Each structure stands twice: as C-alpha cells, then as structure tokens.
Coordinates of C-alpha atoms and ligand atoms in Angstrom, one line a residue:
M1 CA 76.0 152.5 82.9
A2 CA 77.9 150.3 80.5
L3 CA 81.4 149.3 81.8
P4 CA 84.3 150.4 79.6
Q5 CA 85.6 147.7 77.3
L6 CA 89.4 147.5 77.7
S7 CA 91.3 146.0 74.8
A8 CA 91.4 142.2 74.9
P9 CA 92.0 139.7 72.1
R10 CA 88.9 138.6 70.3
L11 CA 87.7 135.3 71.8
A12 CA 87.0 132.2 69.7
I13 CA 83.5 132.2 71.0
D14 CA 83.1 135.6 69.3
G15 CA 84.6 134.4 66.1
G16 CA 88.3 135.2 66.9
P17 CA 91.2 132.8 66.3
P18 CA 91.2 130.0 68.9
V19 CA 94.3 129.3 71.0
R20 CA 94.4 125.8 69.6
D21 CA 93.6 124.8 66.1
G22 CA 91.2 121.9 65.7
R23 CA 93.9 119.7 64.0
T24 CA 95.7 119.0 67.3
P25 CA 93.9 116.1 69.0
W26 CA 93.4 115.7 72.7
P27 CA 94.1 112.3 74.4
E28 CA 91.2 109.9 74.0
W29 CA 89.4 108.4 77.0
P30 CA 89.2 105.5 77.9
Q31 CA 92.7 104.3 77.0
R32 CA 92.9 100.5 77.0
A33 CA 95.9 98.6 78.5
D34 CA 97.9 96.6 75.9
D35 CA 96.8 93.3 77.4
A36 CA 93.1 94.2 77.7
P37 CA 92.0 92.3 74.6
Q38 CA 93.8 89.2 75.8
A39 CA 92.3 89.5 79.2
L40 CA 88.8 89.8 77.7
L41 CA 89.4 86.8 75.4
S42 CA 90.5 84.6 78.2
V43 CA 87.2 85.3 80.1
L44 CA 85.3 84.5 76.9
D45 CA 86.9 81.1 76.7
S46 CA 86.9 80.4 80.4
G47 CA 83.3 79.3 80.8
R48 CA 83.0 81.7 83.7
W49 CA 81.3 84.9 82.8
A50 CA 79.8 85.6 86.3
I51 CA 80.9 84.8 89.8
S52 CA 77.7 82.8 90.2
S53 CA 79.1 80.0 88.1
P54 CA 80.5 76.5 88.8
Y55 CA 84.2 76.6 89.7
R56 CA 86.5 76.1 86.8
G57 CA 89.6 78.0 87.9
E58 CA 90.2 81.3 89.5
L59 CA 87.8 84.2 88.9
A60 CA 89.0 87.5 87.5
E61 CA 86.8 89.1 90.1
R62 CA 88.9 87.4 92.9
R63 CA 92.1 88.6 91.2
F64 CA 90.9 92.1 90.9
A65 CA 89.7 92.2 94.5
A66 CA 93.2 91.1 95.7
M67 CA 94.9 93.6 93.4
F68 CA 92.7 96.5 94.5
A69 CA 93.0 95.7 98.2
E70 CA 96.8 95.8 97.8
Y71 CA 96.6 99.0 95.8
T72 CA 94.6 100.7 98.5
G73 CA 96.5 99.1 101.4
T74 CA 93.4 97.5 102.8
R75 CA 92.7 93.9 103.9
Y76 CA 89.4 93.4 102.0
C77 CA 87.9 94.5 98.7
V78 CA 84.4 93.6 97.5
P79 CA 83.9 94.5 93.9
T80 CA 80.4 95.6 92.8
D81 CA 78.6 96.4 89.6
H82 CA 78.5 100.2 90.2
G83 CA 79.9 102.8 92.5
S84 CA 76.4 103.5 93.6
S85 CA 75.8 99.9 94.8
A86 CA 79.2 100.0 96.5
L87 CA 77.8 102.9 98.5
V88 CA 74.5 101.1 99.2
I89 CA 76.2 98.0 100.6
A90 CA 78.7 100.0 102.6
L91 CA 75.8 101.9 104.2
E92 CA 73.8 98.7 104.7
S93 CA 76.7 97.0 106.3
L94 CA 76.7 99.5 109.2
G95 CA 73.4 97.9 110.5
L96 CA 71.7 101.3 111.1
E97 CA 68.0 101.6 111.7
H98 CA 65.6 102.6 109.0
G99 CA 65.3 106.4 108.7
E100 CA 68.6 107.2 110.6
R101 CA 70.6 110.1 109.2
V102 CA 73.8 110.3 107.2
L103 CA 75.7 113.5 106.4
V104 CA 76.5 114.0 102.7
P105 CA 78.2 116.9 101.0
A106 CA 76.0 119.2 99.0
L107 CA 78.5 119.2 96.1
T108 CA 78.8 115.7 94.7
W109 CA 77.2 113.4 92.2
T110 CA 73.6 112.5 93.1
A111 CA 74.5 108.9 93.8
S112 CA 76.2 109.9 97.1
A113 CA 72.8 110.9 98.4
T114 CA 70.5 108.5 96.5
A115 CA 72.5 105.6 97.8
V116 CA 71.6 106.7 101.3
L117 CA 67.9 106.7 100.5
R118 CA 68.3 103.3 98.8
A119 CA 69.8 102.0 102.0
G120 CA 66.7 103.2 103.9
L121 CA 68.4 106.2 105.5
V122 CA 68.0 109.9 105.3
P123 CA 70.8 112.0 103.6
V124 CA 71.4 115.3 105.4
L125 CA 73.3 117.7 103.1
V126 CA 76.2 119.7 104.5
D127 CA 78.2 122.5 103.0
V128 CA 81.7 122.1 101.5
D129 CA 84.7 124.4 101.9
P130 CA 84.9 126.6 98.8
W131 CA 88.7 126.4 98.8
T132 CA 89.0 122.6 98.8
G133 CA 85.6 121.4 97.5
C134 CA 85.3 118.9 100.4
V135 CA 83.6 118.9 103.8
G136 CA 85.7 120.1 106.7
P137 CA 85.3 119.1 110.4
D138 CA 83.0 122.1 111.1
A139 CA 80.4 120.5 108.7
V140 CA 79.8 117.8 111.3
D141 CA 76.9 119.3 113.2
P142 CA 76.2 117.2 116.3
T143 CA 72.6 118.5 116.6
V144 CA 71.7 116.7 113.4
D145 CA 72.1 113.4 115.2
A146 CA 73.6 111.6 112.2
R147 CA 75.0 108.0 112.5
A148 CA 77.4 108.3 109.6
L149 CA 79.3 110.7 107.5
L150 CA 79.7 110.0 103.8
V151 CA 82.7 112.0 102.9
V152 CA 83.4 112.7 99.2
H153 CA 86.9 113.4 97.8
W154 CA 85.7 115.8 95.2
A155 CA 87.1 116.3 91.7
C156 CA 90.8 116.2 92.5
G157 CA 90.7 117.3 96.2
M158 CA 90.8 115.1 99.2
A159 CA 88.9 115.6 102.4
D160 CA 90.9 115.5 105.7
V161 CA 89.5 112.2 106.9
P162 CA 91.7 112.0 110.0
A163 CA 90.5 115.4 111.2
L164 CA 86.9 114.5 110.3
S165 CA 87.2 111.2 112.3
S166 CA 88.4 113.1 115.3
V167 CA 85.1 114.8 115.4
T168 CA 82.9 111.9 114.3
D169 CA 84.4 109.2 116.5
P170 CA 83.3 110.7 119.8
L171 CA 79.8 111.0 118.3
G172 CA 79.7 107.3 117.4
M173 CA 79.5 108.2 113.7
S174 CA 81.1 106.0 111.1
V175 CA 83.0 107.6 108.2
I176 CA 82.5 106.2 104.7
E177 CA 84.7 107.6 102.1
D178 CA 83.1 108.1 98.7
A179 CA 86.3 107.8 96.7
A180 CA 84.6 107.4 93.4
Q181 CA 86.7 110.3 92.1
A182 CA 89.9 109.5 93.9
H183 CA 91.5 106.2 93.0
G184 CA 95.1 106.4 94.1
A185 CA 94.9 109.7 95.9
R186 CA 97.1 109.6 99.0
W187 CA 97.0 111.3 102.4
Q188 CA 100.3 111.0 104.3
G189 CA 101.0 107.9 102.3
R190 CA 97.6 106.3 102.9
A191 CA 95.3 105.7 100.0
A192 CA 91.9 107.3 99.6
G193 CA 89.3 104.7 100.7
S194 CA 91.5 103.3 103.4
L195 CA 91.2 106.2 105.9
G196 CA 87.6 105.8 106.9
R197 CA 85.8 102.7 108.1
L198 CA 84.8 101.8 104.5
G199 CA 85.9 103.2 101.2
C200 CA 83.8 103.1 98.0
F201 CA 84.9 103.5 94.4
S202 CA 83.2 103.8 91.0
M203 CA 84.8 102.3 87.8
Q204 CA 82.3 104.0 85.5
Q205 CA 83.6 105.1 82.1
G206 CA 84.7 108.6 83.0
K207 CA 86.7 107.5 86.1
V208 CA 90.5 107.2 86.2
L209 CA 90.1 103.4 86.6
T210 CA 87.3 102.1 84.5
C211 CA 85.7 99.0 83.0
G212 CA 82.7 100.9 81.7
E213 CA 80.5 100.2 84.7
G214 CA 81.8 98.9 88.0
G215 CA 82.6 99.6 91.6
A216 CA 84.2 98.3 94.8
V217 CA 84.2 98.7 98.6
V218 CA 87.4 98.4 100.6
T219 CA 87.8 98.0 104.3
N220 CA 90.1 96.8 107.0
D221 CA 87.1 95.9 109.2
D222 CA 87.1 92.1 109.8
A223 CA 83.5 92.1 110.9
L224 CA 82.1 94.2 108.0
A225 CA 83.9 92.4 105.2
P226 CA 81.8 89.2 105.2
V227 CA 78.6 91.2 105.5
L228 CA 79.6 93.2 102.5
E229 CA 80.1 90.0 100.5
E230 CA 76.6 88.8 101.3
L231 CA 75.0 92.1 100.7
R232 CA 76.3 92.2 97.1
A233 CA 75.7 88.5 96.2
D234 CA 72.2 87.7 97.4
S235 CA 73.3 86.5 100.8
R236 CA 76.1 84.3 99.4
R237 CA 79.8 84.1 100.1
Y238 CA 82.7 82.3 98.5
R239 CA 83.4 78.8 99.7
P240 CA 86.8 78.7 101.5
T241 CA 87.8 75.8 99.3
P242 CA 86.2 75.7 95.9
R243 CA 85.3 72.3 94.3
E244 CA 85.6 71.8 90.6
G245 CA 82.2 71.9 89.0
A246 CA 80.3 73.1 92.1
L247 CA 79.1 76.7 92.5
E248 CA 81.8 78.8 94.2
L249 CA 79.2 80.9 96.0
V250 CA 77.5 79.2 99.0
D251 CA 74.3 80.4 100.8
T252 CA 75.7 81.7 104.1
A253 CA 72.6 83.9 104.5
S254 CA 73.3 85.8 107.7
T255 CA 72.1 89.0 106.0
M256 CA 69.6 89.5 103.2
G257 CA 71.6 90.7 100.2
S258 CA 70.9 91.9 96.6
N259 CA 72.7 91.1 93.4
Y260 CA 75.3 93.8 92.8
C261 CA 78.0 91.4 91.5
L262 CA 80.6 92.6 89.0
G263 CA 80.8 90.5 85.8
E264 CA 83.9 88.6 84.8
F265 CA 84.6 90.7 81.7
A266 CA 84.6 93.9 83.7
S267 CA 86.8 92.3 86.4
A268 CA 89.4 91.1 83.9
L269 CA 89.5 94.5 82.2
L270 CA 90.1 96.2 85.6
C271 CA 93.0 93.9 86.4
S272 CA 94.7 95.2 83.1
Q273 CA 93.7 98.8 83.6
L274 CA 94.9 98.9 87.2
R275 CA 98.4 98.2 86.1
L276 CA 98.4 101.4 84.0
L277 CA 97.0 103.7 86.7
D278 CA 100.1 104.9 88.5
R279 CA 101.8 105.7 85.3
Q280 CA 98.8 107.7 84.2
H281 CA 98.8 109.5 87.6
A282 CA 102.4 110.5 87.1
V283 CA 101.7 112.0 83.7
R284 CA 98.6 113.8 84.8
N285 CA 100.2 115.1 88.0
N286 CA 103.2 116.5 86.2
N287 CA 101.0 118.3 83.7
Y288 CA 98.9 119.6 86.6
Q289 CA 102.0 121.1 88.2
R290 CA 102.9 122.8 85.0
L291 CA 99.4 124.3 84.6
A292 CA 99.4 125.4 88.3
A293 CA 102.7 127.2 87.7
A294 CA 101.4 128.9 84.6
L295 CA 98.1 130.0 86.2
S296 CA 99.7 131.2 89.4
G297 CA 100.3 134.6 87.7
V298 CA 96.8 135.0 86.2
S299 CA 94.7 137.1 88.5
G300 CA 91.1 136.2 89.1
V301 CA 91.8 132.5 88.6
R302 CA 92.7 129.7 91.0
L303 CA 92.9 126.0 91.3
L304 CA 91.5 124.0 94.3
R305 CA 93.6 124.2 97.4
H306 CA 95.3 121.0 98.3
R307 CA 96.5 120.3 101.9
P308 CA 100.2 119.4 102.3
E309 CA 99.1 116.1 103.8
Q310 CA 97.7 115.1 100.4
D311 CA 100.9 113.7 99.0
R312 CA 99.5 112.4 95.8
L313 CA 96.6 113.9 93.7
S314 CA 94.2 111.8 91.8
L315 CA 92.9 114.1 89.1
Y316 CA 89.4 113.1 88.1
E317 CA 88.0 116.5 87.1
I318 CA 90.2 119.6 87.3
P319 CA 88.3 122.7 88.6
I320 CA 89.5 126.1 87.7
V321 CA 87.7 128.8 89.8
F322 CA 87.1 132.2 88.3
D323 CA 86.4 134.9 90.9
P324 CA 84.9 137.3 90.5
L325 CA 82.5 136.8 87.5
P326 CA 80.3 139.6 86.2
G327 CA 76.6 138.9 86.1
D328 CA 76.3 138.3 82.4
M329 CA 79.4 136.1 82.2
G330 CA 78.5 133.1 84.3
N331 CA 80.7 130.0 84.5
A332 CA 78.6 128.3 81.7
W333 CA 79.8 131.1 79.5
V334 CA 83.4 130.6 80.7
A335 CA 83.1 126.9 79.9
D336 CA 81.8 127.6 76.4
A337 CA 84.5 130.2 75.8
L338 CA 87.2 127.8 76.9
S339 CA 85.8 125.0 74.8
A340 CA 85.9 127.2 71.8
E341 CA 89.5 128.2 72.5
L342 CA 90.7 124.7 73.1
G343 CA 88.5 122.3 71.1
V344 CA 88.0 120.2 74.1
H345 CA 84.8 119.8 76.3
V346 CA 85.0 122.2 79.2
Y347 CA 82.0 122.1 81.5
T348 CA 80.5 123.4 84.8
P349 CA 80.0 121.4 88.0
R350 CA 76.4 120.3 88.7
V351 CA 74.3 122.5 90.9
P352 CA 74.4 121.6 94.6
L353 CA 72.3 118.6 95.6
S354 CA 70.0 120.9 97.6
R355 CA 68.4 122.0 94.4
S356 CA 69.3 119.2 92.0
P357 CA 66.6 117.9 89.8
L358 CA 68.3 114.5 90.2
L359 CA 67.6 114.3 94.0
R360 CA 63.8 114.5 94.4
P361 CA 62.9 111.5 96.5
W362 CA 59.3 112.5 96.7
T363 CA 59.0 111.4 93.0
K364 CA 59.4 107.7 94.1
P365 CA 56.5 106.4 96.1
T366 CA 58.5 103.6 97.7
V367 CA 60.7 106.1 99.6
T368 CA 57.9 108.4 100.6
P369 CA 58.3 108.3 104.3
L370 CA 62.1 109.0 103.9
A371 CA 61.3 111.7 101.4
D372 CA 59.1 113.5 104.0
R373 CA 61.9 113.4 106.5
F374 CA 64.4 114.5 103.9
V375 CA 62.3 117.6 103.1
A376 CA 61.7 118.4 106.8
V377 CA 65.4 118.2 107.8
H378 CA 66.5 120.5 105.0
R379 CA 64.2 123.4 105.7
G380 CA 66.2 126.6 106.1
R381 CA 69.6 125.1 105.3
T382 CA 71.9 126.9 102.9
Y383 CA 75.1 125.8 101.1
P384 CA 77.2 128.9 100.2
G385 CA 80.4 127.0 99.7
A386 CA 78.8 124.5 97.3
E387 CA 76.9 127.3 95.6
Y388 CA 80.0 129.3 95.1
L389 CA 82.0 126.5 93.5
S390 CA 79.2 125.3 91.3
S391 CA 78.7 128.9 90.0
H392 CA 82.3 130.0 89.7
S393 CA 84.3 127.0 88.6
I394 CA 84.7 125.1 85.3
L395 CA 85.9 121.6 85.0
L396 CA 88.3 119.8 82.7
H397 CA 88.2 116.0 82.4
H398 CA 91.4 114.2 83.5
S399 CA 92.0 112.8 80.0
A400 CA 93.1 116.3 78.9
F401 CA 96.0 115.9 81.3
L402 CA 97.3 112.7 79.7
G403 CA 99.1 114.4 76.9
G404 CA 102.2 116.7 77.0
E405 CA 103.3 120.1 78.2
R406 CA 102.0 121.8 75.1
D407 CA 98.5 120.9 76.1
M408 CA 99.0 122.6 79.5
D409 CA 100.4 125.7 77.8
D410 CA 97.3 125.8 75.6
I411 CA 95.0 125.5 78.6
A412 CA 96.9 128.2 80.4
A413 CA 96.8 130.5 77.4
A414 CA 93.1 130.0 76.9
V415 CA 92.3 130.6 80.6
E416 CA 94.4 133.7 80.5
K417 CA 92.6 135.0 77.4
V418 CA 89.2 134.4 78.9
A419 CA 90.3 135.8 82.3
D420 CA 91.5 138.9 80.5
R421 CA 88.1 139.4 79.0
I422 CA 86.4 138.9 82.3
R423 CA 88.8 141.5 83.9
S424 CA 88.0 143.9 81.2
R425 CA 84.4 143.7 82.3
T426 CA 85.0 143.8 86.0
A427 CA 87.6 146.5 85.8
R428 CA 86.1 148.7 88.4
P429 CA 87.8 149.7 91.7
R430 CA 87.4 147.0 94.3
V431 CA 88.4 148.7 97.5
G432 CA 89.5 146.0 99.9
A433 CA 87.0 143.5 98.6
A434 CA 88.2 139.9 98.5
P435 CA 86.9 138.2 95.4
L436 CA 85.8 135.1 97.3
E437 CA 83.3 136.2 99.9
V438 CA 82.1 132.9 101.3
G439 CA 83.8 130.4 103.6
H440 CA 87.1 131.0 105.2
E441 CA 90.8 130.4 104.5
Ligands
PLP501 C1 81.3 111.0 94.0 C2 80.6 109.9 93.3 N1 79.9 109.0 94.0 C3 79.3 108.0 93.4 C4 79.3 107.8 92.1 C5 78.4 106.7 91.5 O1 79.2 105.8 90.8 P1 78.5 104.9 89.6 O2 78.2 105.8 88.5 O3 79.6 103.9 89.3 O4 77.3 104.2 90.2 C6 79.9 108.7 91.3 C7 79.9 108.5 89.8 O5 80.0 109.5 89.1 C8 80.6 109.8 91.9 O6 81.3 110.7 91.1

C-alpha cells in the first residue's frame, strides 16, 4: 500500500526552487596562505628541491618538522610523501613479525588497512560506534591476538585514545593514531596524534592542512624516532652537524628503509599553510556550532556525538545522519537532494572496508599469503555500526564551513526541507521504536 504523501515543499531535485541560488559561491578549497608563493619561490632558488641534496642552508622539511612537532605537542615529527607512507613506516617501526595482526576500524579510507598489508601485517577490521564514528574500547577483542590498534579519528570525531590504551596496554598492543582527518583536534588539551605511541597525518589535497600530497608521523618515543627517519629515507638520517656542499643525509643503515621523503616545495607550502590552520579551525568550529543549534530541532537528523573530553574539533568531513530512511530514499538520494538544494557537493561515506572494492588483497600476488590470512580472519564478522553510518549519513566537506553564518542557515534549511520530505514518507506510527537500532548510547 502506498504511503500517504503529506504536504512538503517541492525539492530542487524534483524541479522545485533550491534553497540557495547558484549565484552565491561556496568557499574554495584549497585556500593558499598569503606567503605561499614566496615560500615556493624561495625553494625554487635555493638549489635544494629534495632532502637528498648537498647542504646549502636549512631545509624547509626540517622547518616544517619542527613546526608540526610543536603544533602537536610531540618531540619528533618525520614528514613523509603521503599519509599512507606515514602509516607504513609507523607500523614498520614497531618491529612486528611478518603476518602479525593489527586492528583497524571498518569505517575509514582504504589506506588505513592497505598500509597494514604493505607493512607485511594482517589488518583485522573492527566495528565502530554508530554515535561517534570511531572505535570504542569494546572493539578491542583480546581473542584476535593483535599486536597493534590503528585507531582512526573519523570525519570530525575523535576516538577516546586514553580509554583504548587502558585496554590495549595490558595486552601489549601499541596504539597508532591515524589522524589523517584530525589535524589540530584536541582531547583534554592534547593534540590528536600525540595520544598514542605514534600519530600519522595526511596532507593530501582535501585535508585541512594540505600541500597536495604529503604526510607526517609524530611521536614522543625516543627509540622509534630514529627508526622512522631511516624507514622513510632509504636507511639514511640527518647528520648532526651538516657540512656545506656535503649530502645532509648519511647512511646510518640500522634498518632497511624506502624512499618516502617529502619534497621541498611541499614542505615549504606546509610551513605557510600551518600558520593558517588555527584561524580556519575557529571559523569552521563557530559555523559548526551554529549548524548544530539549527539542526537540534529537526527530527530524524543528527550530527556525530562528540565526547566532552574532545575540547577542540577538527572538521574534515561533517556527517549528518538521517534516521530513519525509507527503503527507496537511501543516503545517496539524500546527498543528491541536498546537493541540488545547496549547489555544493554533498556525498555519502564509502562502504565499510569489509566489502570495499578498494580492499581486495588477493588481487595482488605479492601479498597472497597475507591475503589468505586476511580472508580467513574475517569469516563471519559483521560491522553493524559501520554499515549504519555508511548507509544513513551524508558528508559535507570542511571547506563549506569556511564561509559565514548564512551558509550554515542554508545548510540547515536544506536539511530540514529534505528531512520533511523523508518524514512525509515515513509518517507511520512507530510505537516505541528508536530510529537507531544498532550500537548503544
Ligand atoms: C583516515 C585516512 N588514513 C589515511 C589516509 C591516506 O593518506 P594519503 O592519501 O595522504 O596517502 C587518508 C586519506 O584520505 C585518510 O583519510
């Protein structure tokens, strides 16, 4: 029987007038710092475009490493060419045996898991809390016999690393934070990336701190820091005292490394962009508060839940969860409907890694033995929290939060309009049924 259509304004996706006319632009991304051109030109003229070059004055890469260590409140920062390679060297630095297991959330970008395989280890996917998007302490199943937990701060949420560590420490597991989406997020005043044994970042184009392609590992661990340096520079480290005209990297060779070095142009750009980051956080977070207030009265819609210990958000992607959703109005439809209302790209999260086409290790012959173990360990596992978020939320990119209050009002109006339409389709008595039927509060 067809459900009754209650009156709701015609959506832009159906040819109705959009909430926002196409003439009002959204903020661009990336936004370059004022001094970025000068920073790039100075590298151009420096004669040093790579860290593997003869010494002729300080490298931008060294400057960025010092700045980012200070920003994250850590003693060491090793920049890398990508966030993925940051994860690979962080995992390699732990000195685990080939084939050992690492817990990875099922809801994350594929690199969180492929990095584990690249390091010769087996990722074991664990579910996330559908309220926070991150893993909680009950995801750490001691029977899996994992040696490390790679915890992802997802979208704009932050996992409770202290609580996770209180479970993993007695099991002898290391916690690596994948903070690729969380530069500058803070938990009781401590920066994302500084709470676990190692923290990894991506500076790829879409991230809040970007140089196009880049990454970094931070740590307070005196023993791991020199190992990380060698792992990303073909077994070489910086000379303690550089000599004019001589290579600054020297073959220390205690661990076989690879070349994951960050180039000098990217490093110089990061120094400039980092100076902007906190101002951008302030703008985005103010706007987020306004949106949260506006959406608090819209039924059937919620934002991620943030724990009070998270005292600063880093908005990378902003999930808005629609629950419930009728069968013929999935979140892909919601994303398209919102895009049509707003004239900005609204999209859905990826499917959980358990069924992601991007995570199929058996397609790569060089990882075959690991792929077999990967398949075996996942038999019978399910991920209701990750499935729920991936099928009920839509994402907005952080750049949409770099404008003014009017932008937030438009987003809220569009969400309300689409939610009204959904309610008109789901307007049947729901006796005592909570919309969110997975996970727990
Ligand atoms: C959670 C997470 N981990 C790792 C990465 C990989 O970073 P990169 O693309 O710089 O290799 C990303 C990038 O999107 C990410 O979002």
